[in-house]
Structure formats: C-alpha cells, structure tokens
PDB file of C-alpha atoms in Angstrom:
ATOM      1  CA  ASN A  14      -8.364  97.513 150.234  1.00  0.00           C
ATOM      2  CA  TYR A  15      -6.415 100.542 149.167  1.00  0.00           C
ATOM      3  CA  PRO A  16      -7.222 102.640 147.316  1.00  0.00           C
ATOM      4  CA  ASN A  17     -10.998 102.564 147.407  1.00  0.00           C
ATOM      5  CA  PRO A  18     -12.392 103.768 145.007  1.00  0.00           C
ATOM      6  CA  PHE A  19      -9.768 102.413 142.634  1.00  0.00           C
ATOM      7  CA  ASN A  20      -8.873 102.431 138.924  1.00  0.00           C
ATOM      8  CA  PRO A  21      -8.004  99.705 137.909  1.00  0.00           C
ATOM      9  CA  ILE A  22      -5.671  98.193 140.579  1.00  0.00           C
ATOM     10  CA  THR A  23      -6.318  97.803 144.290  1.00  0.00           C
ATOM     11  CA  THR A  24      -4.452  95.990 147.059  1.00  0.00           C
ATOM     12  CA  PHE A  25      -6.064  93.901 149.792  1.00  0.00           C
ATOM     13  CA  SER A  26      -4.120  93.659 153.056  1.00  0.00           C
ATOM     14  CA  PHE A  27      -5.019  91.240 155.824  1.00  0.00           C
ATOM     15  CA  SER A  28      -3.577  89.423 158.821  1.00  0.00           C
ATOM     16  CA  LEU A  29      -4.164  85.849 159.896  1.00  0.00           C
ATOM     17  CA  GLU A  30      -3.888  84.954 163.578  1.00  0.00           C
ATOM     18  CA  ASN A  31      -4.229  81.236 162.803  1.00  0.00           C
ATOM     19  CA  ALA A  32      -2.904  79.305 159.834  1.00  0.00           C
ATOM     20  CA  GLY A  33      -5.550  77.746 157.619  1.00  0.00           C
ATOM     21  CA  TYR A  34      -7.336  77.498 154.305  1.00  0.00           C
ATOM     22  CA  MET A  35      -8.743  80.756 153.017  1.00  0.00           C
ATOM     23  CA  LYS A  36     -10.523  82.278 150.054  1.00  0.00           C
ATOM     24  CA  LEU A  37     -10.714  85.817 148.685  1.00  0.00           C
ATOM     25  CA  ASN A  38     -13.414  86.288 146.064  1.00  0.00           C
ATOM     26  CA  ILE A  39     -14.910  89.248 144.225  1.00  0.00           C
ATOM     27  CA  ILE A  40     -18.710  89.330 143.910  1.00  0.00           C
ATOM     28  CA  ASN A  41     -20.766  91.832 141.887  1.00  0.00           C
ATOM     29  CA  VAL A  42     -23.893  93.606 143.186  1.00  0.00           C
ATOM     30  CA  SER A  43     -26.079  90.900 141.605  1.00  0.00           C
ATOM     31  CA  GLY A  44     -24.377  88.305 143.794  1.00  0.00           C
ATOM     32  CA  GLU A  45     -22.445  86.727 140.923  1.00  0.00           C
ATOM     33  CA  HIS A  46     -18.902  85.496 141.472  1.00  0.00           C
ATOM     34  CA  VAL A  47     -16.615  87.443 139.118  1.00  0.00           C
ATOM     35  CA  LYS A  48     -13.066  86.651 140.296  1.00  0.00           C
ATOM     36  CA  GLU A  49     -11.235  84.312 142.640  1.00  0.00           C
ATOM     37  CA  LEU A  50      -8.135  86.062 143.952  1.00  0.00           C
ATOM     38  CA  LEU A  51      -7.044  83.458 146.473  1.00  0.00           C
ATOM     39  CA  SER A  52      -7.991  79.905 147.445  1.00  0.00           C
ATOM     40  CA  GLU A  53      -5.228  78.207 149.397  1.00  0.00           C
ATOM     41  CA  TYR A  54      -3.698  77.363 152.753  1.00  0.00           C
ATOM     42  CA  LYS A  55      -1.880  80.297 154.357  1.00  0.00           C
ATOM     43  CA  PRO A  56       0.339  80.362 157.460  1.00  0.00           C
ATOM     44  CA  THR A  57      -0.078  82.878 160.276  1.00  0.00           C
ATOM     45  CA  GLY A  58       1.057  86.350 159.204  1.00  0.00           C
ATOM     46  CA  ASN A  59       0.391  89.464 157.134  1.00  0.00           C
ATOM     47  CA  PHE A  60      -0.478  89.295 153.442  1.00  0.00           C
ATOM     48  CA  GLN A  61      -1.219  91.508 150.441  1.00  0.00           C
ATOM     49  CA  ILE A  62      -3.093  90.534 147.278  1.00  0.00           C
ATOM     50  CA  ASN A  63      -3.386  92.816 144.231  1.00  0.00           C
ATOM     51  CA  TRP A  64      -6.395  92.846 141.926  1.00  0.00           C
ATOM     52  CA  ASP A  65      -6.072  94.297 138.438  1.00  0.00           C
ATOM     53  CA  ALA A  66      -9.676  94.967 137.404  1.00  0.00           C
ATOM     54  CA  ASN A  67      -8.749  96.399 134.009  1.00  0.00           C
ATOM     55  CA  ASN A  68     -11.161  94.032 132.220  1.00  0.00           C
ATOM     56  CA  MET A  69     -14.076  94.806 134.577  1.00  0.00           C
ATOM     57  CA  GLY A  70     -16.706  97.508 134.257  1.00  0.00           C
ATOM     58  CA  SER A  71     -17.080 100.412 136.650  1.00  0.00           C
ATOM     59  CA  GLY A  72     -19.314  99.710 139.607  1.00  0.00           C
ATOM     60  CA  ILE A  73     -19.699  98.372 143.106  1.00  0.00           C
ATOM     61  CA  TYR A  74     -18.239  94.992 144.002  1.00  0.00           C
ATOM     62  CA  PHE A  75     -17.768  93.074 147.226  1.00  0.00           C
ATOM     63  CA  ALA A  76     -14.522  91.491 148.371  1.00  0.00           C
ATOM     64  CA  VAL A  77     -15.322  88.404 150.450  1.00  0.00           C
ATOM     65  CA  LEU A  78     -12.564  86.978 152.646  1.00  0.00           C
ATOM     66  CA  GLU A  79     -13.421  83.569 154.076  1.00  0.00           C
ATOM     67  CA  THR A  80     -11.436  81.506 156.567  1.00  0.00           C
ATOM     68  CA  GLN A  81     -12.338  78.427 158.585  1.00  0.00           C
ATOM     69  CA  ASN A  82     -13.703  80.626 161.380  1.00  0.00           C
ATOM     70  CA  SER A  83     -14.924  83.807 159.734  1.00  0.00           C
ATOM     71  CA  LEU A  84     -16.375  85.528 156.704  1.00  0.00           C
ATOM     72  CA  VAL A  85     -15.795  89.231 156.038  1.00  0.00           C
ATOM     73  CA  ALA A  86     -17.302  91.195 153.149  1.00  0.00           C
ATOM     74  CA  LYS A  87     -16.283  94.711 152.151  1.00  0.00           C
ATOM     75  CA  LYS A  88     -17.761  97.025 149.533  1.00  0.00           C
ATOM     76  CA  ILE A  89     -15.240  98.171 146.927  1.00  0.00           C
ATOM     77  CA  ILE A  90     -15.780 100.669 144.113  1.00  0.00           C
ATOM     78  CA  LEU A  91     -14.177 100.543 140.673  1.00  0.00           C
ATOM     79  CA  LEU A  92     -14.247 103.938 138.901  1.00  0.00           C
ATOM     80  CA  LYS A  93     -12.929 104.141 135.368  1.00  0.00           C
TER      81      LYS A  93
END
C-alpha cells in the first residue's frame, strides 16, 4: 500500500497472474476483522483499491490479500 504510514487514505496495488476469486480484508492487531475491501472474481491484470480509514483509530492493521492459491498479509500503519 502507498503511503504507509497513512492518514486516512491509502491505496493497495496488486497484480493477478491468473483470474479468480479474491478477498482483501483489513484485520486489527487483535485479529479482529474490521473491513472487507474486496470479495469478488477478478480477471488477470493490475488493480488498485483505496481504503478511507477516516472512521478508524490510529494503530497497526494488517491487509490480507487472499486468492485461490495464496495468502499475503502486510502490516499497515494508520497515523492520525
């Protein structure tokens, strides 16, 4: 994501080599699901998803991108 740290908007960029169903979720440090940004079928290609975290508190979160074949988690920091 860019920027990271962010306040309050960040953009996630990713590429898919194979079309398929995918999810992008935000999880807090306690492991609680706080936001679903994407849950749908996507074709092969490059994508960007924005997250406006204006209603969230400052802190560390994890962006979890899940496809049929992989799961990637990245630490993101919201500073207000």
